[in-house]
Coordinates of N, CA and C in Angstrom, one line a residue:
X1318 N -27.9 6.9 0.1 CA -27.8 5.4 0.0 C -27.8 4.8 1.4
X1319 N -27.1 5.3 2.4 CA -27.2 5.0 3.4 C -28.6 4.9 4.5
X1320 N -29.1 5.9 4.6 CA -30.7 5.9 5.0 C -31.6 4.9 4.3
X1321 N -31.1 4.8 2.8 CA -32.1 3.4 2.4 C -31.5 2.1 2.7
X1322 N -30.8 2.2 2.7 CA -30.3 0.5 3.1 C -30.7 0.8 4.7
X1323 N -30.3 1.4 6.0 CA -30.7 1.0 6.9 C -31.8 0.8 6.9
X1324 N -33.1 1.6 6.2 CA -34.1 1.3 5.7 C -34.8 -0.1 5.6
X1325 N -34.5 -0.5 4.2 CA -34.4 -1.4 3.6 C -33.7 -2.8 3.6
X1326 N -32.6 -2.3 3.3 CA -31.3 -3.6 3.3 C -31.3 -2.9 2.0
X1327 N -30.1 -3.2 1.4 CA -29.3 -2.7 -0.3 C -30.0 -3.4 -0.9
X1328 N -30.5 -5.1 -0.6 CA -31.2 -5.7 -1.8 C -32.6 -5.2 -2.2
X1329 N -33.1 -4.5 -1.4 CA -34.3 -4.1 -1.0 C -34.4 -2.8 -1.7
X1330 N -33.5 -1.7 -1.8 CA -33.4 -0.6 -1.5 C -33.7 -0.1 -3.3
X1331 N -33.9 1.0 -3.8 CA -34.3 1.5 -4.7 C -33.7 2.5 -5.3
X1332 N -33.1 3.0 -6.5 CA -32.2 4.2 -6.9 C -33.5 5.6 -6.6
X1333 N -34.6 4.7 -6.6 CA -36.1 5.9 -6.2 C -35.9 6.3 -4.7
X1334 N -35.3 5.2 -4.0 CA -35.1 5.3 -2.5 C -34.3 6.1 -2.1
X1335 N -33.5 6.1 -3.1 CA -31.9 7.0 -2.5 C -32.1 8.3 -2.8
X1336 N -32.7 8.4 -4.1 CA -32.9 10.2 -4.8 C -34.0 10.4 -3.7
X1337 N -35.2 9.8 -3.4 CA -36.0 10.6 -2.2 C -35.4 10.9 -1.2
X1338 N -34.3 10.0 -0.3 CA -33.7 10.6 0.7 C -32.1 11.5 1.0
X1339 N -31.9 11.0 -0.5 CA -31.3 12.3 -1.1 C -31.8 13.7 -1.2
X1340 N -32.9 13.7 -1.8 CA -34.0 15.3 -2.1 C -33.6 15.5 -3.1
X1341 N -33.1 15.1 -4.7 CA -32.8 15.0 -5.5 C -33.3 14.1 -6.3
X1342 N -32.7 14.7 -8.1 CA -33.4 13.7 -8.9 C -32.7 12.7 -8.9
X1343 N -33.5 11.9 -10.2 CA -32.6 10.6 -10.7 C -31.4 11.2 -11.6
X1344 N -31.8 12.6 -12.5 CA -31.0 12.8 -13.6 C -29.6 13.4 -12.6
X1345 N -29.5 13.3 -11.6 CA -28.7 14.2 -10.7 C -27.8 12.8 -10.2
X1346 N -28.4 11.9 -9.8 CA -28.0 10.4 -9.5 C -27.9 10.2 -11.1
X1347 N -28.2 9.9 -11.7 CA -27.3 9.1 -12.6 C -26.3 10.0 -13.4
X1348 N -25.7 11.3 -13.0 CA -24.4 12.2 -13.1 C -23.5 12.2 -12.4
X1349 N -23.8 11.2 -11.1 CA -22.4 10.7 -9.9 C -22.8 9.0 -10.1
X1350 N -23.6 8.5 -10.6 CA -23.1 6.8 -10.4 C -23.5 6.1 -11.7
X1351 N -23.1 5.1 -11.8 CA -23.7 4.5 -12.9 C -24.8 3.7 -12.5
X1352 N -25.4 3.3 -11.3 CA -25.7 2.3 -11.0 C -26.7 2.5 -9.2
X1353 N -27.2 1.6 -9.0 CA -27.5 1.4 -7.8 C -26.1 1.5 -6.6
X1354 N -25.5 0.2 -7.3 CA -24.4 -0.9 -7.0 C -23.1 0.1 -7.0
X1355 N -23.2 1.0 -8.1 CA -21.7 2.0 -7.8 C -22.1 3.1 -7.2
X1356 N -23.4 3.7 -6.3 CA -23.2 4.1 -5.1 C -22.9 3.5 -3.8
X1357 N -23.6 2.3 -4.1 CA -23.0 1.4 -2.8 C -21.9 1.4 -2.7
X1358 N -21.1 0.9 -4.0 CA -19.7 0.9 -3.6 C -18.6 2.2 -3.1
X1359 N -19.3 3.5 -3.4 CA -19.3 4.5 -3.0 C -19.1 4.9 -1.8
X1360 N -20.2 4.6 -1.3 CA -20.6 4.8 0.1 C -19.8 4.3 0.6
X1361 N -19.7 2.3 0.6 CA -18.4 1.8 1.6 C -17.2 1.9 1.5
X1362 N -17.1 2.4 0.2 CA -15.4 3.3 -0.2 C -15.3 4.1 1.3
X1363 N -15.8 5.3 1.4 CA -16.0 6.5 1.9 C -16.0 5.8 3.2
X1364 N -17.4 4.7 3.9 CA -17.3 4.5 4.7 C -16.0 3.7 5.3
X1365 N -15.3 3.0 4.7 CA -13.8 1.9 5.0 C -13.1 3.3 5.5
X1366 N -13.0 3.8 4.4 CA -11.9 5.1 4.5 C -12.0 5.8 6.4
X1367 N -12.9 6.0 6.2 CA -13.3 6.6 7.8 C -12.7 6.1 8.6
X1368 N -13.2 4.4 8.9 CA -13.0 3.5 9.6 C -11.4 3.9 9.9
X1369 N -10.8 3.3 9.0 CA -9.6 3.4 8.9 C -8.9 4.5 9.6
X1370 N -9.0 5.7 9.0 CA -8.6 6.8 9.3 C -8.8 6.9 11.3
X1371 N -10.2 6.6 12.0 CA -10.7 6.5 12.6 C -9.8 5.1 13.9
X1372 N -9.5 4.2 13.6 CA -8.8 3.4 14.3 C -7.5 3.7 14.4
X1373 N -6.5 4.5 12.9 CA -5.3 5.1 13.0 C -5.4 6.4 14.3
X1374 N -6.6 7.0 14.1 CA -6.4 8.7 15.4 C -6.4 8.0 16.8
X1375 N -7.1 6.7 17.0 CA -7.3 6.6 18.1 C -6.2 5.7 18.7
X1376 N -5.4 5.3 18.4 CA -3.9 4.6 18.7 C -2.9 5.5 19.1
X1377 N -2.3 5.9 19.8 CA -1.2 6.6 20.1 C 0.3 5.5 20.3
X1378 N 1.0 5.4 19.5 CA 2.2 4.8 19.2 C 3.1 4.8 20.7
X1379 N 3.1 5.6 21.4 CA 3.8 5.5 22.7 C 3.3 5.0 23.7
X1380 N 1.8 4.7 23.9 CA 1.2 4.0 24.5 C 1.7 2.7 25.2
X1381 N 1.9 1.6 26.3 CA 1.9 0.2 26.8 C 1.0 -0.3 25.1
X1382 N 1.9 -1.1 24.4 CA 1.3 -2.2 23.3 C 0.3 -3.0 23.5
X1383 N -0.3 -3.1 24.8 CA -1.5 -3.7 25.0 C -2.9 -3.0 25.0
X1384 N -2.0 -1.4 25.4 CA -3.2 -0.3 25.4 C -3.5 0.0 23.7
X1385 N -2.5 0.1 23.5 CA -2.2 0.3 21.8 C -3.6 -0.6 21.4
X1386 N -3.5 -1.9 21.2 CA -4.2 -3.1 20.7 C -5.8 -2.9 20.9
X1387 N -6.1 -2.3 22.7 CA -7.2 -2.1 23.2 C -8.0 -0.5 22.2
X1388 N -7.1 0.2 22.0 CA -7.9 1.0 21.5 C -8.0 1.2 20.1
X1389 N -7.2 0.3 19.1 CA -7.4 0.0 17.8 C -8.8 -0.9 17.7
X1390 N -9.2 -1.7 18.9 CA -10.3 -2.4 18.5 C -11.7 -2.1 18.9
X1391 N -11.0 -0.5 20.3 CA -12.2 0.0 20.6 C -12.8 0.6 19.5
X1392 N -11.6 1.4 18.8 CA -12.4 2.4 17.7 C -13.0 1.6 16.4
X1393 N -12.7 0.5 16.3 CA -13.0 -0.3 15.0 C -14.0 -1.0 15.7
X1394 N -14.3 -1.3 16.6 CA -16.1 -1.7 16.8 C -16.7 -0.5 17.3
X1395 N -16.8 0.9 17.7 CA -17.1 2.0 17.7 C -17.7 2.2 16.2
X1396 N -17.1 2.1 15.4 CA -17.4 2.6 14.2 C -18.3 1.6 13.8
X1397 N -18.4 0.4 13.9 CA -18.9 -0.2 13.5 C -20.7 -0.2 14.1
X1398 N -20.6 -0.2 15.7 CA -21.5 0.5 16.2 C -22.8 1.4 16.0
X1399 N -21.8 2.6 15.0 CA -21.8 3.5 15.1 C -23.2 3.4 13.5
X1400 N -23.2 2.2 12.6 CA -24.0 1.7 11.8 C -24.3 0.5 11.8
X1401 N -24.5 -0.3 12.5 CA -24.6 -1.5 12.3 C -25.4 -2.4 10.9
X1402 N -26.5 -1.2 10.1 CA -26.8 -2.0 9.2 C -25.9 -1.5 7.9
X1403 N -25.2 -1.1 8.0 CA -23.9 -0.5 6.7 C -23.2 -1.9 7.4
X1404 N -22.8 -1.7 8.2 CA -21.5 -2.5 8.6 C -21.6 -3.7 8.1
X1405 N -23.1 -4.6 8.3 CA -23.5 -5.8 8.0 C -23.7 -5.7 6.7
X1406 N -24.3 -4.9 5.7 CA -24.3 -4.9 4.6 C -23.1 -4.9 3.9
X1407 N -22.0 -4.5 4.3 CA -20.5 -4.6 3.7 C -20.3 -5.7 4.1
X1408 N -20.2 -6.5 5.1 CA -19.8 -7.7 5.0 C -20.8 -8.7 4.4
X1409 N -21.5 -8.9 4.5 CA -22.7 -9.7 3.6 C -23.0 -9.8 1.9
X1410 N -23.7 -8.3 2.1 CA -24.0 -8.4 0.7 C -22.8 -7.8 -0.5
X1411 N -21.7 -7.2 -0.5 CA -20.8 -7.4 -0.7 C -20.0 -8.5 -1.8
X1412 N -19.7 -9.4 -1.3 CA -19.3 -10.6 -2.1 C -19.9 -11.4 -3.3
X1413 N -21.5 -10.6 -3.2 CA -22.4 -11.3 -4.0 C -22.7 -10.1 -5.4
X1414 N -21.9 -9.7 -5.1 CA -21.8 -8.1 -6.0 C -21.3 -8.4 -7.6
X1415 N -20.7 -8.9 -7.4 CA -19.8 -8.9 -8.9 C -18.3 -8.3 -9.0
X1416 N -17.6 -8.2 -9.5 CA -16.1 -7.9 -9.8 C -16.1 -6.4 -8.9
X1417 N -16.8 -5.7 -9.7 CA -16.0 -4.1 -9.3 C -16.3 -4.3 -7.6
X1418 N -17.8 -5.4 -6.9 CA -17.6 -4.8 -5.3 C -16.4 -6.0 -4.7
X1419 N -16.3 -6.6 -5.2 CA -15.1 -8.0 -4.9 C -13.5 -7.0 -5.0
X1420 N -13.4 -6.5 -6.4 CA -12.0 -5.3 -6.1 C -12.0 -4.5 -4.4
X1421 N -13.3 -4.1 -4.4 CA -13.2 -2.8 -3.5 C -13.1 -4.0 -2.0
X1422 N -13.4 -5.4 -2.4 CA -13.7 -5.8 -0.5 C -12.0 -6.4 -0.3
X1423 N -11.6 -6.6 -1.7 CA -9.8 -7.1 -2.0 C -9.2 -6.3 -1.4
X1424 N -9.2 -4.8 -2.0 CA -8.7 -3.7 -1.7 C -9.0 -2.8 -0.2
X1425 N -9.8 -3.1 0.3 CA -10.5 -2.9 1.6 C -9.2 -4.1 2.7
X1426 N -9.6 -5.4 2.7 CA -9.1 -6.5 2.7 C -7.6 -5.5 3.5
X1427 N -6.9 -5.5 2.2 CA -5.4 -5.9 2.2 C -4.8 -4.5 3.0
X1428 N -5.8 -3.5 2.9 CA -5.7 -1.7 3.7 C -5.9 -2.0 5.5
X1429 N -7.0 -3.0 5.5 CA -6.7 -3.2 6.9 C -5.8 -4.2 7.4
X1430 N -5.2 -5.1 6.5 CA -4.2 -6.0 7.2 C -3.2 -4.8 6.8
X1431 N -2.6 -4.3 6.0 CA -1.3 -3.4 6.4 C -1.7 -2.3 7.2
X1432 N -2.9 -2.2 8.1 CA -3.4 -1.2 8.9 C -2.8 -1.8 10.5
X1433 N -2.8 -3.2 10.0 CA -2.7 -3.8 11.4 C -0.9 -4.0 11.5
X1434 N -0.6 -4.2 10.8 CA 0.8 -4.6 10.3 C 1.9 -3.0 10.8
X1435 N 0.7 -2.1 10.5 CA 1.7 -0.5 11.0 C 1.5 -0.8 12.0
X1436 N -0.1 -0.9 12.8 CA 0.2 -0.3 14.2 C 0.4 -1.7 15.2
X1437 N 1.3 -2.5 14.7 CA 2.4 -3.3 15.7 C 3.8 -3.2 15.1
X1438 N 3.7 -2.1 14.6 CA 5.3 -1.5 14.3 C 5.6 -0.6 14.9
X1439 N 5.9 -0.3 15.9 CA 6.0 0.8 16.9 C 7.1 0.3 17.9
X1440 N 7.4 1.7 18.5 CA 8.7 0.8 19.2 C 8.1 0.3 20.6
X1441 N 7.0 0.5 21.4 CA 6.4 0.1 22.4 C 6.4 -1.2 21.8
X1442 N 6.1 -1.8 20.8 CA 5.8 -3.6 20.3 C 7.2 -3.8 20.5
X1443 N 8.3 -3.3 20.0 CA 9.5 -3.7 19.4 C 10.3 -4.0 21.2
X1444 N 10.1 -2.5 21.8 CA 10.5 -3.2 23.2 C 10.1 -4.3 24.0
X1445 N 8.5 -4.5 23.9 CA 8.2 -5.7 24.5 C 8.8 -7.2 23.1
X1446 N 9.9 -6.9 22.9 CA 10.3 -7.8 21.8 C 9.5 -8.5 20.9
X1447 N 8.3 -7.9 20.6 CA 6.7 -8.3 19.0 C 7.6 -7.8 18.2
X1448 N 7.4 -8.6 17.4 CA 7.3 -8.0 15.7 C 6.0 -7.8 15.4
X1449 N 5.5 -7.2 14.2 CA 4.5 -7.0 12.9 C 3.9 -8.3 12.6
X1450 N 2.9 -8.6 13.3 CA 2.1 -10.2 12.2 C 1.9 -10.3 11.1
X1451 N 2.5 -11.6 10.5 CA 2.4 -12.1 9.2 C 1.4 -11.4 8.7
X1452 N 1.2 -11.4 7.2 CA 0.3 -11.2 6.5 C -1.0 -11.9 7.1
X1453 N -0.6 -13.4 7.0 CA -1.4 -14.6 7.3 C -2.2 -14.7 8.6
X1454 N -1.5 -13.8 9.6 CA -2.2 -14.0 11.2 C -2.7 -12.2 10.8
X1455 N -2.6 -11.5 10.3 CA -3.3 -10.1 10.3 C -4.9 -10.0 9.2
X1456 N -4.2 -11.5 8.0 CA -5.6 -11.6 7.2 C -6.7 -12.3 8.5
X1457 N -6.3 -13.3 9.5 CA -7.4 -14.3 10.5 C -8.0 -13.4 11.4
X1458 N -6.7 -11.9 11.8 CA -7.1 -10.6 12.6 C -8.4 -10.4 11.8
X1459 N -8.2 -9.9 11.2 CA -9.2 -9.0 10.0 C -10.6 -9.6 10.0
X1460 N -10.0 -10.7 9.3 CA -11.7 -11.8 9.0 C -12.4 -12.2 10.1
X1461 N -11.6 -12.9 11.0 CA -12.0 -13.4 12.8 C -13.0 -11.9 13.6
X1462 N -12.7 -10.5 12.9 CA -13.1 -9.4 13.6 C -14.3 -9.1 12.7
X1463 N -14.4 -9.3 11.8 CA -15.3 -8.6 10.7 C -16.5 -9.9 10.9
X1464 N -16.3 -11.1 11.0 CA -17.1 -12.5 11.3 C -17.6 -12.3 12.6
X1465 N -17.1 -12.1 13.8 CA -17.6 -11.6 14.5 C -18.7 -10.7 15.0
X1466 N -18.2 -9.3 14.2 CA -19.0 -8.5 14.4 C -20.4 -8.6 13.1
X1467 N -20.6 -9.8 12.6 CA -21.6 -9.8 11.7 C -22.0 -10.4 12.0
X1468 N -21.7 -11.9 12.8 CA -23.1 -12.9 13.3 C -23.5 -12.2 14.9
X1469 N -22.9 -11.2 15.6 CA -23.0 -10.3 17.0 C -24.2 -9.2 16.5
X1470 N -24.5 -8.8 14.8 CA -25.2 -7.9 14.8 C -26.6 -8.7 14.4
X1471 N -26.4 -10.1 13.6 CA -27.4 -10.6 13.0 C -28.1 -11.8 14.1
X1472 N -27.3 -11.7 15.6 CA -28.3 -12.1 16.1 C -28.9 -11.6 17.4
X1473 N -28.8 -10.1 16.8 CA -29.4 -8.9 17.2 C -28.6 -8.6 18.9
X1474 N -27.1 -8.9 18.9 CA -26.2 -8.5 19.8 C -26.1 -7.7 19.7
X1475 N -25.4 -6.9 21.4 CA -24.6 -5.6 21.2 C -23.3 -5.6 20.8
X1476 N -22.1 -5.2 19.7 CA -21.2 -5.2 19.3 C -20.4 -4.9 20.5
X1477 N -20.3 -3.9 20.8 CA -19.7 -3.6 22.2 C -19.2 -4.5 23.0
X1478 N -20.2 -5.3 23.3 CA -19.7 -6.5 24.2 C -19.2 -7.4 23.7
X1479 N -18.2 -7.3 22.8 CA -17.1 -8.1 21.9 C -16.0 -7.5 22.3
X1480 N -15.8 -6.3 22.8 CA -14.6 -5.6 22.9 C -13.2 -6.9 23.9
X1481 N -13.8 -7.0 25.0 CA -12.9 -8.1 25.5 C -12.2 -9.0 24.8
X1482 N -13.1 -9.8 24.3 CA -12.8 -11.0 23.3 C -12.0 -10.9 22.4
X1483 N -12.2 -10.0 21.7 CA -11.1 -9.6 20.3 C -10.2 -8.6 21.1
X1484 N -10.2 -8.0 22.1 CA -8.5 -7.6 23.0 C -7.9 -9.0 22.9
X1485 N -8.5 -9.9 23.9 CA -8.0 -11.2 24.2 C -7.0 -12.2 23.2
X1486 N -8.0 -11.7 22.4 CA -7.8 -12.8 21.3 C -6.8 -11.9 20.3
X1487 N -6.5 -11.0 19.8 CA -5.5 -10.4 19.2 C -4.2 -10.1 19.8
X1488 N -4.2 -10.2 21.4 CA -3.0 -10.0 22.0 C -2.5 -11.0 21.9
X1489 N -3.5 -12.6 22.1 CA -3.1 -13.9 22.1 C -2.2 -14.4 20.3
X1490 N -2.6 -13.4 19.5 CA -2.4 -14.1 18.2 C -0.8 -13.0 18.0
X1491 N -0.9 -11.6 18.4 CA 0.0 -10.8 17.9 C 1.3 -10.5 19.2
X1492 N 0.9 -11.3 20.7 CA 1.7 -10.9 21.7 C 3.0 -11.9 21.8
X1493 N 3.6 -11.8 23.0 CA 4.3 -12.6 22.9 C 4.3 -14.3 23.3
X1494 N 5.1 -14.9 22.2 CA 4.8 -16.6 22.5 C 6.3 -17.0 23.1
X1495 N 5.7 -18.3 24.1 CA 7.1 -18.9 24.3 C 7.9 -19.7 23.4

């Protein structure tokens, strides 16, 4: 599924697309999905999951809390990098899915704000006297970074050169205020 959507795009893409670059049949695809749409959601299951996992290895909790911050957002535009047309297809075509891919972008959603919510729980935050950001300033984290790195890919940016901006801008929302 993934080779056909960079391919393609998902709207584009074909269950004939996927079984060819699978090397497999249809009767083989339709005994892992029901659907076009429930491998996609498959895929970005698997793919989130990564992510995740992937921004948790690259944080070390004893770190200066600003280094902490700098490499949670290195590895989460790394990854994102790392496919740019998966990435843009999760945030795009996504919403336009129906219930079950709306669950998964809810559920996706609420795994990275409590993603963010752990790693400013650490005692390096706690000594520079931070707390853990609201729900409310970790959902603007989230969406502010994922908005970003979708109009940076769609108008044929390098993601990478976001890295400053969302340090800047996350220290400014999660650091200390007077």
């Amino acid at each position: 599924m993934a080779v056909a959507v960079r391919e393609r795009g998902y709207q584009d893409s074909t269950v004939a697309d996927v079984v060819r670059h699978a090397r497999t049949s249809r009767r083989t695809f339709y005994e892992h999905f029901t659907s076009k749409q429930d491998c996609f959601i498959t895929l970005l299951t698997e793919r989130n999951k990564e992510t995740i996992q992937q921004i948790e290895a690259a944080v070390d909790p004893h770190m200066p809390w600003r280094t902490q911050v700098r490499h949670a957002i290195e590895a989460w535009i790394r990854t994102a990098q790392d496919d740019p047309s998966i990435t843009l297809s999760w945030i795009r075509v996504v919403p336009a899915l129906g219930e079950d891919a709306r669950h998964l972008q809810r559920e996706v959603g609420e795994t990275f704000i409590a993603l963010i919510q752990k790693l400013t729980d650490t005692p390096e935050f706690a000594a520079a006297g931070l707390r853990p950001p609201s729900r409310q300033v970790a959902t603007i984290l989230f969406g502010g970074f994922r908005e970003l790195i979708a109009t940076t890919v769609e108008d044929g940016g390098d993601i990478g050169g976001m890295v400053e901006v969302a340090v800047e801008t996350a220290i400014a929302l999660i650091g200390p205020h007077p």
